[in-house]
Amino acid sequence: MDRKYDKIIIGAGLYGLYAAKRCSDKGEKVLVLEYDRAPFQRATYINQARVHMGYHYPRSLTTAVKSAGYFRRFVEDFGFCIHDRFEQIYATSGRFSWTNAEQFMEFCRAAGIRCEEVAVSKYFQTGMCDGAFLTEEYTYDAGILQKYYEEQLSDRNNVTFLFGARLKKILRKNDVFEVWMCDDICFEAPFVLNATYASVNQIIEKTEGIDQEKFKIKYELCEIILCEPGDTLRGTGITVMDGPFFSIMPFGKTGLHSLTSVTFTPHVTSYEELPTFQCQRESEDGRPECRPEALGNCNTCIHKPDSAWPYMSHLADKYLKPEYAYTYKESLYSMKPILKSSEVDDSRPTAIRVLSESPVFISVLSGKINTVYDLDAYL
């Protein structure tokens, strides 16, 4: 394996592989380092698979407009993995909501996104929602997207993958960074991209010779429930917002639906600078590699929490008419980092920080798949 590269990318989720392909297309020599044994093993796969159009952010018009702006481009570029053949219904709850029906319609008008009133009684039990709206929002299939990038990048002479990578430290040495692995192998590049999502602060902490400013984030250990939809629900996605509610919608092209809840999807939260959880202290022999400095994969952990299915399904059933039935299939778990500043207005900005300009060290943190194009200006 070569030791010198034009760019080293840490993390093989969508942001990392998008960057690898874009740099490879320009003829640059790229090394991708990934902690797991394959790409797309964490957040790129374990999420709602929503291609955001902006509806989710009625209290952050900036986030909504940016999502809508990238929506068309993402659908055009990645149409092969997009599921768009279902009705996506957004609804505002009659109680405990920060946004009512009139406010949601006004927000959609301001954002310039589709919002057509439909009969609340078609989907919801009496008195539960004060408005329901047909919108335009799709989901993507992470399995198909993963295969696409594997096919695109696996045979390129200028792209090298190192899976199961264990990173020890990153040293600034004159005009390059030395990236040292735990087995004392060292790689060099004048450009390092930290695209590790939930591990973004851990990578920053391993750097020497540059600004170590970390993202101010909280960490949530989250559960996505996959369900078998009944016939009536199969062609429909339903999201009740803006408050402690739920969403049930197609999970890419898998034929399954994902079920999430604002209240019950996060099982535990850490506000520490690095993610610190009780399960890490319990895992010394079961999962020794998971610690605040280096997160293991929650989805394969033997100490992952019991499913919140009874609570999530009970909440959804309170709202949905009985014909919108579904059954439990399995649960997926992952770590989700959220900027603490987003707790005020529920915004989800793409945060990109240049911690060194020469040589270049960049860290990216984004919770939306279709804002991956924000990387273009830095690559």
mmCIF file of C-alpha atoms in Angstrom:
data_model
loop_
_atom_site.group_PDB
_atom_site.id
_atom_site.type_symbol
_atom_site.label_atom_id
_atom_site.label_comp_id
_atom_site.label_asym_id
_atom_site.label_seq_id
_atom_site.Cartn_x
_atom_site.Cartn_y
_atom_site.Cartn_z
ATOM 1 C CA MET A 1 0.000 0.000 0.000
ATOM 2 C CA ASP A 2 1.281 3.459 -0.923
ATOM 3 C CA ARG A 3 2.088 5.940 1.840
ATOM 4 C CA LYS A 4 1.595 9.294 0.067
ATOM 5 C CA TYR A 5 -1.725 10.660 -1.233
ATOM 6 C CA ASP A 6 -3.260 13.882 -2.474
ATOM 7 C CA LYS A 7 -6.173 13.540 -0.065
ATOM 8 C CA ILE A 8 -6.952 11.346 2.929
ATOM 9 C CA ILE A 9 -10.646 10.949 3.773
ATOM 10 C CA ILE A 10 -11.655 9.575 7.160
ATOM 11 C CA GLY A 11 -15.085 7.947 7.106
ATOM 12 C CA ALA A 12 -16.811 5.862 4.417
ATOM 13 C CA GLY A 13 -20.364 7.086 4.759
ATOM 14 C CA LEU A 14 -22.000 9.065 1.963
ATOM 15 C CA TYR A 15 -20.053 12.260 2.677
ATOM 16 C CA GLY A 16 -16.751 10.395 2.610
ATOM 17 C CA LEU A 17 -17.457 8.403 -0.553
ATOM 18 C CA TYR A 18 -18.978 11.394 -2.347
ATOM 19 C CA ALA A 19 -15.750 13.287 -1.623
ATOM 20 C CA ALA A 20 -13.610 10.307 -2.694
ATOM 21 C CA LYS A 21 -15.364 10.006 -6.049
ATOM 22 C CA ARG A 22 -15.288 13.737 -6.712
ATOM 23 C CA CYS A 23 -11.550 13.928 -5.981
ATOM 24 C CA SER A 24 -10.857 10.750 -7.953
ATOM 25 C CA ASP A 25 -12.724 12.209 -10.943
ATOM 26 C CA LYS A 26 -10.221 15.081 -10.881
ATOM 27 C CA GLY A 27 -7.330 12.609 -11.059
ATOM 28 C CA GLU A 28 -6.292 12.953 -7.433
ATOM 29 C CA LYS A 29 -4.865 10.078 -5.442
ATOM 30 C CA VAL A 30 -7.185 9.316 -2.534
ATOM 31 C CA LEU A 31 -7.037 7.157 0.594
ATOM 32 C CA VAL A 32 -10.271 6.355 2.463
ATOM 33 C CA LEU A 33 -9.950 5.196 6.075
ATOM 34 C CA GLU A 34 -12.983 3.482 7.630
ATOM 35 C CA TYR A 35 -13.341 2.105 11.177
ATOM 36 C CA ASP A 36 -15.881 -0.568 10.177
ATOM 37 C CA ARG A 37 -15.364 -3.486 7.806
ATOM 38 C CA ALA A 38 -17.490 -1.999 5.004
ATOM 39 C CA PRO A 39 -18.942 1.382 3.963
ATOM 40 C CA PHE A 40 -22.379 2.671 5.010
ATOM 41 C CA GLN A 41 -22.528 0.642 8.237
ATOM 42 C CA ARG A 42 -23.766 3.440 10.481
ATOM 43 C CA ALA A 43 -25.675 6.694 10.013
ATOM 44 C CA THR A 44 -25.886 6.667 6.197
ATOM 45 C CA TYR A 45 -27.864 3.425 6.478
ATOM 46 C CA ILE A 46 -29.424 3.738 9.923
ATOM 47 C CA ASN A 47 -31.729 6.729 9.603
ATOM 48 C CA GLN A 48 -35.163 7.572 8.185
ATOM 49 C CA ALA A 49 -33.705 7.600 4.649
ATOM 50 C CA ARG A 50 -35.555 10.864 4.091
ATOM 51 C CA VAL A 51 -34.448 13.052 1.175
ATOM 52 C CA HIS A 52 -35.330 16.322 2.839
ATOM 53 C CA MET A 53 -37.434 18.903 1.020
ATOM 54 C CA GLY A 54 -37.539 21.141 4.084
ATOM 55 C CA TYR A 55 -40.904 20.258 5.661
ATOM 56 C CA HIS A 56 -39.261 19.041 8.837
ATOM 57 C CA TYR A 57 -38.003 22.501 9.797
ATOM 58 C CA PRO A 58 -40.924 24.942 10.212
ATOM 59 C CA ARG A 59 -38.981 26.816 12.887
ATOM 60 C CA SER A 60 -35.855 27.178 10.726
ATOM 61 C CA LEU A 61 -36.695 28.615 7.314
ATOM 62 C CA THR A 62 -32.996 28.740 6.417
ATOM 63 C CA THR A 63 -32.633 24.970 6.899
ATOM 64 C CA ALA A 64 -35.849 24.334 4.957
ATOM 65 C CA VAL A 65 -34.880 26.480 1.969
ATOM 66 C CA LYS A 66 -31.427 24.911 1.776
ATOM 67 C CA SER A 67 -32.912 21.399 1.880
ATOM 68 C CA ALA A 68 -35.371 22.254 -0.898
ATOM 69 C CA GLY A 69 -32.590 23.773 -2.983
ATOM 70 C CA TYR A 70 -30.541 20.570 -2.939
ATOM 71 C CA PHE A 71 -33.527 18.219 -3.224
ATOM 72 C CA ARG A 72 -33.843 18.359 -7.031
ATOM 73 C CA ARG A 73 -30.117 17.965 -7.593
ATOM 74 C CA PHE A 74 -29.904 14.946 -5.293
ATOM 75 C CA VAL A 75 -32.897 13.267 -6.914
ATOM 76 C CA GLU A 76 -31.425 13.879 -10.373
ATOM 77 C CA ASP A 77 -27.961 12.592 -9.440
ATOM 78 C CA PHE A 78 -29.103 9.592 -7.411
ATOM 79 C CA GLY A 79 -32.461 8.757 -8.964
ATOM 80 C CA PHE A 80 -31.490 5.088 -9.239
ATOM 81 C CA CYS A 81 -31.790 4.689 -5.448
ATOM 82 C CA ILE A 82 -34.734 7.052 -4.875
ATOM 83 C CA HIS A 83 -38.196 5.792 -3.898
ATOM 84 C CA ASP A 84 -40.765 8.396 -4.973
ATOM 85 C CA ARG A 85 -43.880 6.310 -5.617
ATOM 86 C CA PHE A 86 -45.757 7.012 -2.410
ATOM 87 C CA GLU A 87 -47.830 9.797 -0.914
ATOM 88 C CA GLN A 88 -45.987 11.738 1.759
ATOM 89 C CA ILE A 89 -48.400 13.211 4.302
ATOM 90 C CA TYR A 90 -47.397 15.806 6.861
ATOM 91 C CA ALA A 91 -49.823 16.657 9.654
ATOM 92 C CA THR A 92 -49.952 19.084 12.555
ATOM 93 C CA SER A 93 -51.154 17.743 15.878
ATOM 94 C CA GLY A 94 -54.198 19.225 17.560
ATOM 95 C CA ARG A 95 -52.288 19.317 20.867
ATOM 96 C CA PHE A 96 -48.730 19.861 22.129
ATOM 97 C CA SER A 97 -47.513 21.163 18.772
ATOM 98 C CA TRP A 98 -45.247 24.162 18.192
ATOM 99 C CA THR A 99 -46.801 24.625 14.742
ATOM 100 C CA ASN A 100 -50.492 24.607 13.812
ATOM 101 C CA ALA A 101 -52.019 23.953 10.384
ATOM 102 C CA GLU A 102 -52.192 27.610 9.372
ATOM 103 C CA GLN A 103 -48.588 28.248 10.399
ATOM 104 C CA PHE A 104 -47.390 25.147 8.519
ATOM 105 C CA MET A 105 -49.097 26.278 5.309
ATOM 106 C CA GLU A 106 -47.587 29.740 5.656
ATOM 107 C CA PHE A 107 -44.160 28.217 6.263
ATOM 108 C CA CYS A 108 -44.475 26.064 3.107
ATOM 109 C CA ARG A 109 -45.475 29.116 1.063
ATOM 110 C CA ALA A 110 -42.444 31.016 2.375
ATOM 111 C CA ALA A 111 -40.142 28.073 1.569
ATOM 112 C CA GLY A 112 -41.709 27.582 -1.874
ATOM 113 C CA ILE A 113 -42.497 23.898 -1.324
ATOM 114 C CA ARG A 114 -45.589 21.867 -2.193
ATOM 115 C CA CYS A 115 -48.350 21.756 0.416
ATOM 116 C CA GLU A 116 -51.875 20.618 -0.540
ATOM 117 C CA GLU A 117 -54.544 20.270 2.136
ATOM 118 C CA VAL A 118 -56.139 16.826 2.377
ATOM 119 C CA ALA A 119 -58.858 15.443 4.624
ATOM 120 C CA VAL A 120 -57.566 14.837 8.144
ATOM 121 C CA SER A 121 -60.208 12.143 8.606
ATOM 122 C CA LYS A 122 -58.670 9.993 5.866
ATOM 123 C CA TYR A 123 -55.598 9.230 7.954
ATOM 124 C CA PHE A 124 -56.165 10.223 11.581
ATOM 125 C CA GLN A 125 -58.461 9.476 14.469
ATOM 126 C CA THR A 126 -61.009 12.145 15.383
ATOM 127 C CA GLY A 127 -59.610 15.209 17.134
ATOM 128 C CA MET A 128 -55.936 14.224 16.915
ATOM 129 C CA CYS A 129 -54.734 16.521 14.100
ATOM 130 C CA ASP A 130 -55.815 19.997 13.010
ATOM 131 C CA GLY A 131 -54.370 19.744 9.497
ATOM 132 C CA ALA A 132 -53.036 17.212 6.973
ATOM 133 C CA PHE A 133 -51.108 17.981 3.796
ATOM 134 C CA LEU A 134 -49.907 16.160 0.710
ATOM 135 C CA THR A 135 -46.252 17.078 0.201
ATOM 136 C CA GLU A 136 -43.374 16.128 -2.055
ATOM 137 C CA GLU A 137 -40.635 14.216 -0.277
ATOM 138 C CA TYR A 138 -38.859 10.951 -1.101
ATOM 139 C CA THR A 139 -36.632 8.343 0.507
ATOM 140 C CA TYR A 140 -33.360 6.830 -0.664
ATOM 141 C CA ASP A 141 -32.168 3.233 -0.470
ATOM 142 C CA ALA A 142 -28.785 3.080 1.289
ATOM 143 C CA GLY A 143 -28.100 -0.472 0.109
ATOM 144 C CA ILE A 144 -28.420 0.525 -3.553
ATOM 145 C CA LEU A 145 -26.381 3.683 -2.964
ATOM 146 C CA GLN A 146 -23.636 1.672 -1.263
ATOM 147 C CA LYS A 147 -23.435 -0.732 -4.203
ATOM 148 C CA TYR A 148 -23.197 2.221 -6.600
ATOM 149 C CA TYR A 149 -20.186 3.689 -4.825
ATOM 150 C CA GLU A 150 -18.511 0.308 -4.462
ATOM 151 C CA GLU A 151 -18.872 -0.239 -8.201
ATOM 152 C CA GLN A 152 -17.706 3.275 -9.014
ATOM 153 C CA LEU A 153 -14.636 3.261 -6.776
ATOM 154 C CA SER A 154 -13.456 -0.324 -6.301
ATOM 155 C CA ASP A 155 -11.526 -0.586 -9.585
ATOM 156 C CA ARG A 156 -10.008 2.900 -9.641
ATOM 157 C CA ASN A 157 -6.213 2.941 -9.440
ATOM 158 C CA ASN A 158 -6.237 6.302 -7.673
ATOM 159 C CA VAL A 159 -8.574 5.311 -4.802
ATOM 160 C CA THR A 160 -7.441 3.079 -1.921
ATOM 161 C CA PHE A 161 -9.656 1.808 0.900
ATOM 162 C CA LEU A 162 -8.476 0.708 4.320
ATOM 163 C CA PHE A 163 -11.318 -0.880 6.311
ATOM 164 C CA GLY A 164 -11.016 -1.794 9.974
ATOM 165 C CA ALA A 165 -8.752 1.243 10.287
ATOM 166 C CA ARG A 166 -7.625 2.175 13.791
ATOM 167 C CA LEU A 167 -6.258 5.703 13.861
ATOM 168 C CA LYS A 168 -3.729 6.700 16.532
ATOM 169 C CA LYS A 169 -2.866 10.332 15.767
ATOM 170 C CA ILE A 170 -2.680 12.971 13.043
ATOM 171 C CA LEU A 171 0.448 15.146 13.043
ATOM 172 C CA ARG A 172 1.010 18.342 11.098
ATOM 173 C CA LYS A 173 4.469 18.192 9.540
ATOM 174 C CA ASN A 174 5.341 21.219 7.418
ATOM 175 C CA ASP A 175 3.144 21.036 4.304
ATOM 176 C CA VAL A 176 1.532 17.616 4.971
ATOM 177 C CA PHE A 177 -0.339 15.694 7.619
ATOM 178 C CA GLU A 178 1.030 12.411 8.874
ATOM 179 C CA VAL A 179 -1.829 10.055 9.688
ATOM 180 C CA TRP A 180 -0.554 7.376 12.052
ATOM 181 C CA MET A 181 -2.423 4.118 12.512
ATOM 182 C CA CYS A 182 -2.357 1.981 15.663
ATOM 183 C CA ASP A 183 -0.060 -0.531 13.919
ATOM 184 C CA ASP A 184 2.433 2.339 13.352
ATOM 185 C CA ILE A 185 1.832 2.569 9.609
ATOM 186 C CA CYS A 186 1.925 6.212 8.526
ATOM 187 C CA PHE A 187 0.172 7.864 5.567
ATOM 188 C CA GLU A 188 0.830 11.382 4.268
ATOM 189 C CA ALA A 189 -1.309 13.961 2.462
ATOM 190 C CA PRO A 190 -1.562 17.754 2.228
ATOM 191 C CA PHE A 191 -5.352 17.463 2.670
ATOM 192 C CA VAL A 192 -7.376 15.551 5.291
ATOM 193 C CA LEU A 193 -11.184 15.424 5.367
ATOM 194 C CA ASN A 194 -12.804 14.296 8.616
ATOM 195 C CA ALA A 195 -16.212 12.931 7.537
ATOM 196 C CA THR A 196 -16.863 10.609 10.463
ATOM 197 C CA TYR A 197 -20.175 12.129 11.684
ATOM 198 C CA ALA A 198 -20.610 10.844 15.265
ATOM 199 C CA SER A 199 -16.828 10.492 15.656
ATOM 200 C CA VAL A 200 -15.977 13.938 14.306
ATOM 201 C CA ASN A 201 -14.761 15.271 17.681
ATOM 202 C CA GLN A 202 -12.740 12.137 18.440
ATOM 203 C CA ILE A 203 -10.779 12.608 15.216
ATOM 204 C CA ILE A 204 -10.190 16.285 15.976
ATOM 205 C CA GLU A 205 -8.828 15.319 19.390
ATOM 206 C CA LYS A 206 -6.268 13.034 17.735
ATOM 207 C CA THR A 207 -4.716 15.937 15.799
ATOM 208 C CA GLU A 208 -1.511 17.699 16.803
ATOM 209 C CA GLY A 209 -0.151 21.011 15.548
ATOM 210 C CA ILE A 210 -3.487 22.599 14.558
ATOM 211 C CA ASP A 211 -6.529 24.184 16.151
ATOM 212 C CA GLN A 212 -8.455 21.487 18.019
ATOM 213 C CA GLU A 213 -11.774 23.372 18.193
ATOM 214 C CA LYS A 214 -14.461 20.735 18.590
ATOM 215 C CA PHE A 215 -18.113 20.903 17.579
ATOM 216 C CA LYS A 216 -20.462 21.690 20.458
ATOM 217 C CA ILE A 217 -22.762 18.710 20.125
ATOM 218 C CA LYS A 218 -24.903 16.346 22.138
ATOM 219 C CA TYR A 219 -24.944 12.621 21.356
ATOM 220 C CA GLU A 220 -28.091 10.509 21.127
ATOM 221 C CA LEU A 221 -28.119 6.718 20.952
ATOM 222 C CA CYS A 222 -31.039 6.282 18.553
ATOM 223 C CA GLU A 223 -33.306 3.463 17.397
ATOM 224 C CA ILE A 224 -34.924 3.217 13.975
ATOM 225 C CA ILE A 225 -37.676 0.581 13.878
ATOM 226 C CA LEU A 226 -38.338 -1.229 10.601
ATOM 227 C CA CYS A 227 -41.927 -2.359 10.048
ATOM 228 C CA GLU A 228 -43.904 -4.424 7.577
ATOM 229 C CA PRO A 229 -46.653 -2.056 6.351
ATOM 230 C CA GLY A 230 -50.169 -3.270 5.751
ATOM 231 C CA ASP A 231 -51.807 -2.797 2.348
ATOM 232 C CA THR A 232 -53.316 0.611 3.163
ATOM 233 C CA LEU A 233 -50.100 2.035 4.577
ATOM 234 C CA ARG A 234 -47.795 0.566 1.943
ATOM 235 C CA GLY A 235 -48.026 3.483 -0.490
ATOM 236 C CA THR A 236 -48.055 6.188 2.163
ATOM 237 C CA GLY A 237 -45.626 7.994 4.455
ATOM 238 C CA ILE A 238 -46.987 9.916 7.453
ATOM 239 C CA THR A 239 -45.226 12.449 9.658
ATOM 240 C CA VAL A 240 -46.952 14.234 12.547
ATOM 241 C CA MET A 241 -44.981 17.279 13.615
ATOM 242 C CA ASP A 242 -43.808 19.788 15.100
ATOM 243 C CA GLY A 243 -43.458 18.416 18.619
ATOM 244 C CA PRO A 244 -43.127 15.089 20.479
ATOM 245 C CA PHE A 245 -44.678 13.062 17.666
ATOM 246 C CA PHE A 246 -43.790 10.354 15.142
ATOM 247 C CA SER A 247 -43.032 9.459 11.534
ATOM 248 C CA ILE A 248 -43.694 6.229 9.617
ATOM 249 C CA MET A 249 -42.553 6.137 6.003
ATOM 250 C CA PRO A 250 -41.019 3.898 3.313
ATOM 251 C CA PHE A 251 -37.449 2.821 4.041
ATOM 252 C CA GLY A 252 -35.955 3.260 0.599
ATOM 253 C CA LYS A 253 -36.925 0.508 -1.834
ATOM 254 C CA THR A 254 -36.814 -2.273 0.759
ATOM 255 C CA GLY A 255 -40.597 -2.634 1.018
ATOM 256 C CA LEU A 256 -40.356 -1.817 4.723
ATOM 257 C CA HIS A 257 -41.352 1.338 6.606
ATOM 258 C CA SER A 258 -39.253 3.102 9.223
ATOM 259 C CA LEU A 259 -40.934 4.152 12.465
ATOM 260 C CA THR A 260 -39.400 6.922 14.554
ATOM 261 C CA SER A 261 -40.513 9.181 17.361
ATOM 262 C CA VAL A 262 -39.112 12.461 18.645
ATOM 263 C CA THR A 263 -39.566 11.229 22.217
ATOM 264 C CA PHE A 264 -38.649 7.540 21.969
ATOM 265 C CA THR A 265 -36.135 7.217 19.110
ATOM 266 C CA PRO A 266 -33.332 8.662 21.308
ATOM 267 C CA HIS A 267 -32.737 6.174 24.119
ATOM 268 C CA VAL A 268 -29.933 7.947 25.952
ATOM 269 C CA THR A 269 -28.250 11.321 25.555
ATOM 270 C CA SER A 270 -24.742 12.507 26.410
ATOM 271 C CA TYR A 271 -23.820 16.173 26.686
ATOM 272 C CA GLU A 272 -20.153 15.447 27.274
ATOM 273 C CA GLU A 273 -17.508 16.741 24.862
ATOM 274 C CA LEU A 274 -16.943 13.139 23.792
ATOM 275 C CA PRO A 275 -19.866 10.652 23.855
ATOM 276 C CA THR A 276 -19.984 8.982 27.254
ATOM 277 C CA PHE A 277 -22.579 6.298 28.023
ATOM 278 C CA GLN A 278 -23.189 3.694 30.715
ATOM 279 C CA CYS A 279 -23.090 0.898 28.130
ATOM 280 C CA GLN A 280 -19.439 1.716 27.386
ATOM 281 C CA ARG A 281 -18.490 1.062 31.008
ATOM 282 C CA GLU A 282 -20.451 -2.176 30.925
ATOM 283 C CA SER A 283 -18.734 -3.305 27.727
ATOM 284 C CA GLU A 284 -15.177 -3.864 28.877
ATOM 285 C CA ASP A 285 -15.181 -7.507 27.854
ATOM 286 C CA GLY A 286 -18.163 -7.509 25.453
ATOM 287 C CA ARG A 287 -17.151 -4.551 23.291
ATOM 288 C CA PRO A 288 -13.772 -3.209 24.444
ATOM 289 C CA GLU A 289 -13.303 -0.930 21.470
ATOM 290 C CA CYS A 290 -16.288 1.289 22.305
ATOM 291 C CA ARG A 291 -15.253 4.155 24.520
ATOM 292 C CA PRO A 292 -15.634 7.937 24.432
ATOM 293 C CA GLU A 293 -12.447 8.263 22.370
ATOM 294 C CA ALA A 294 -13.491 5.655 19.772
ATOM 295 C CA LEU A 295 -17.124 4.710 19.207
ATOM 296 C CA GLY A 296 -18.023 1.164 18.329
ATOM 297 C CA ASN A 297 -20.971 0.323 16.100
ATOM 298 C CA CYS A 298 -24.138 0.547 18.226
ATOM 299 C CA ASN A 299 -26.066 -1.652 15.804
ATOM 300 C CA THR A 300 -23.839 -4.663 16.433
ATOM 301 C CA CYS A 301 -23.308 -4.026 20.156
ATOM 302 C CA ILE A 302 -24.508 -6.701 22.576
ATOM 303 C CA HIS A 303 -25.396 -3.938 25.056
ATOM 304 C CA LYS A 304 -27.752 -1.983 22.827
ATOM 305 C CA PRO A 305 -30.974 -1.017 24.643
ATOM 306 C CA ASP A 306 -34.267 -2.863 24.486
ATOM 307 C CA SER A 307 -36.540 -1.702 21.682
ATOM 308 C CA ALA A 308 -38.903 1.219 22.278
ATOM 309 C CA TRP A 309 -41.420 -0.457 19.942
ATOM 310 C CA PRO A 310 -44.203 -0.622 22.575
ATOM 311 C CA TYR A 311 -43.995 3.136 23.135
ATOM 312 C CA MET A 312 -43.499 4.214 19.511
ATOM 313 C CA SER A 313 -46.280 2.016 18.182
ATOM 314 C CA HIS A 314 -48.644 3.112 20.950
ATOM 315 C CA LEU A 315 -48.030 6.763 20.064
ATOM 316 C CA ALA A 316 -48.565 6.167 16.334
ATOM 317 C CA ASP A 317 -51.703 4.104 16.982
ATOM 318 C CA LYS A 318 -53.210 6.956 19.021
ATOM 319 C CA TYR A 319 -53.116 9.095 15.879
ATOM 320 C CA LEU A 320 -53.535 6.734 12.926
ATOM 321 C CA LYS A 321 -56.786 5.175 11.800
ATOM 322 C CA PRO A 322 -56.747 1.386 12.360
ATOM 323 C CA GLU A 323 -56.530 0.557 8.654
ATOM 324 C CA TYR A 324 -53.014 2.063 8.548
ATOM 325 C CA ALA A 325 -51.605 -1.062 10.132
ATOM 326 C CA TYR A 326 -48.000 -2.242 10.426
ATOM 327 C CA THR A 327 -46.043 -4.948 12.249
ATOM 328 C CA TYR A 328 -42.616 -4.969 13.881
ATOM 329 C CA LYS A 329 -39.711 -6.477 11.928
ATOM 330 C CA GLU A 330 -36.422 -5.307 13.476
ATOM 331 C CA SER A 331 -34.609 -2.421 15.138
ATOM 332 C CA LEU A 332 -31.498 -0.565 13.985
ATOM 333 C CA TYR A 333 -29.306 1.482 16.341
ATOM 334 C CA SER A 334 -26.813 4.276 15.721
ATOM 335 C CA MET A 335 -25.215 7.279 17.377
ATOM 336 C CA LYS A 336 -26.552 10.674 16.327
ATOM 337 C CA PRO A 337 -24.652 13.921 17.015
ATOM 338 C CA ILE A 338 -26.711 17.129 17.136
ATOM 339 C CA LEU A 339 -25.358 20.644 17.408
ATOM 340 C CA LYS A 340 -26.415 22.048 20.777
ATOM 341 C CA SER A 341 -27.356 25.316 19.070
ATOM 342 C CA SER A 342 -30.003 23.393 17.079
ATOM 343 C CA GLU A 343 -32.025 22.721 20.231
ATOM 344 C CA VAL A 344 -33.369 26.270 20.032
ATOM 345 C CA ASP A 345 -35.077 26.118 16.615
ATOM 346 C CA ASP A 346 -34.598 22.469 15.533
ATOM 347 C CA SER A 347 -32.341 23.631 12.692
ATOM 348 C CA ARG A 348 -29.971 21.152 11.037
ATOM 349 C CA PRO A 349 -27.224 23.172 9.338
ATOM 350 C CA THR A 350 -24.286 21.569 7.584
ATOM 351 C CA ALA A 351 -21.299 22.603 9.679
ATOM 352 C CA ILE A 352 -17.937 22.581 7.894
ATOM 353 C CA ARG A 353 -14.825 23.783 9.701
ATOM 354 C CA VAL A 354 -11.423 24.413 8.198
ATOM 355 C CA LEU A 355 -9.064 23.815 11.133
ATOM 356 C CA SER A 356 -5.951 24.223 9.016
ATOM 357 C CA GLU A 357 -5.484 25.847 5.616
ATOM 358 C CA SER A 358 -1.942 24.807 4.685
ATOM 359 C CA PRO A 359 -1.896 21.845 4.897
ATOM 360 C CA VAL A 360 -5.677 21.486 4.826
ATOM 361 C CA PHE A 361 -7.682 19.826 7.593
ATOM 362 C CA ILE A 362 -11.478 19.993 7.273
ATOM 363 C CA SER A 363 -14.211 18.533 9.481
ATOM 364 C CA VAL A 364 -17.826 18.206 8.347
ATOM 365 C CA LEU A 365 -20.933 17.542 10.441
ATOM 366 C CA SER A 366 -24.327 17.214 8.747
ATOM 367 C CA GLY A 367 -27.482 15.291 9.563
ATOM 368 C CA LYS A 368 -29.077 15.580 6.107
ATOM 369 C CA ILE A 369 -28.082 13.413 3.186
ATOM 370 C CA ASN A 370 -28.863 15.840 0.362
ATOM 371 C CA THR A 371 -26.691 18.677 1.692
ATOM 372 C CA VAL A 372 -23.628 16.613 0.748
ATOM 373 C CA TYR A 373 -23.102 19.168 -2.031
ATOM 374 C CA ASP A 374 -21.861 21.662 0.572
ATOM 375 C CA LEU A 375 -18.552 19.794 0.310
ATOM 376 C CA ASP A 376 -18.023 20.893 -3.298
ATOM 377 C CA ALA A 377 -16.585 24.289 -2.376
ATOM 378 C CA TYR A 378 -13.900 22.650 -0.219
ATOM 379 C CA LEU A 379 -12.786 19.781 -2.455
#
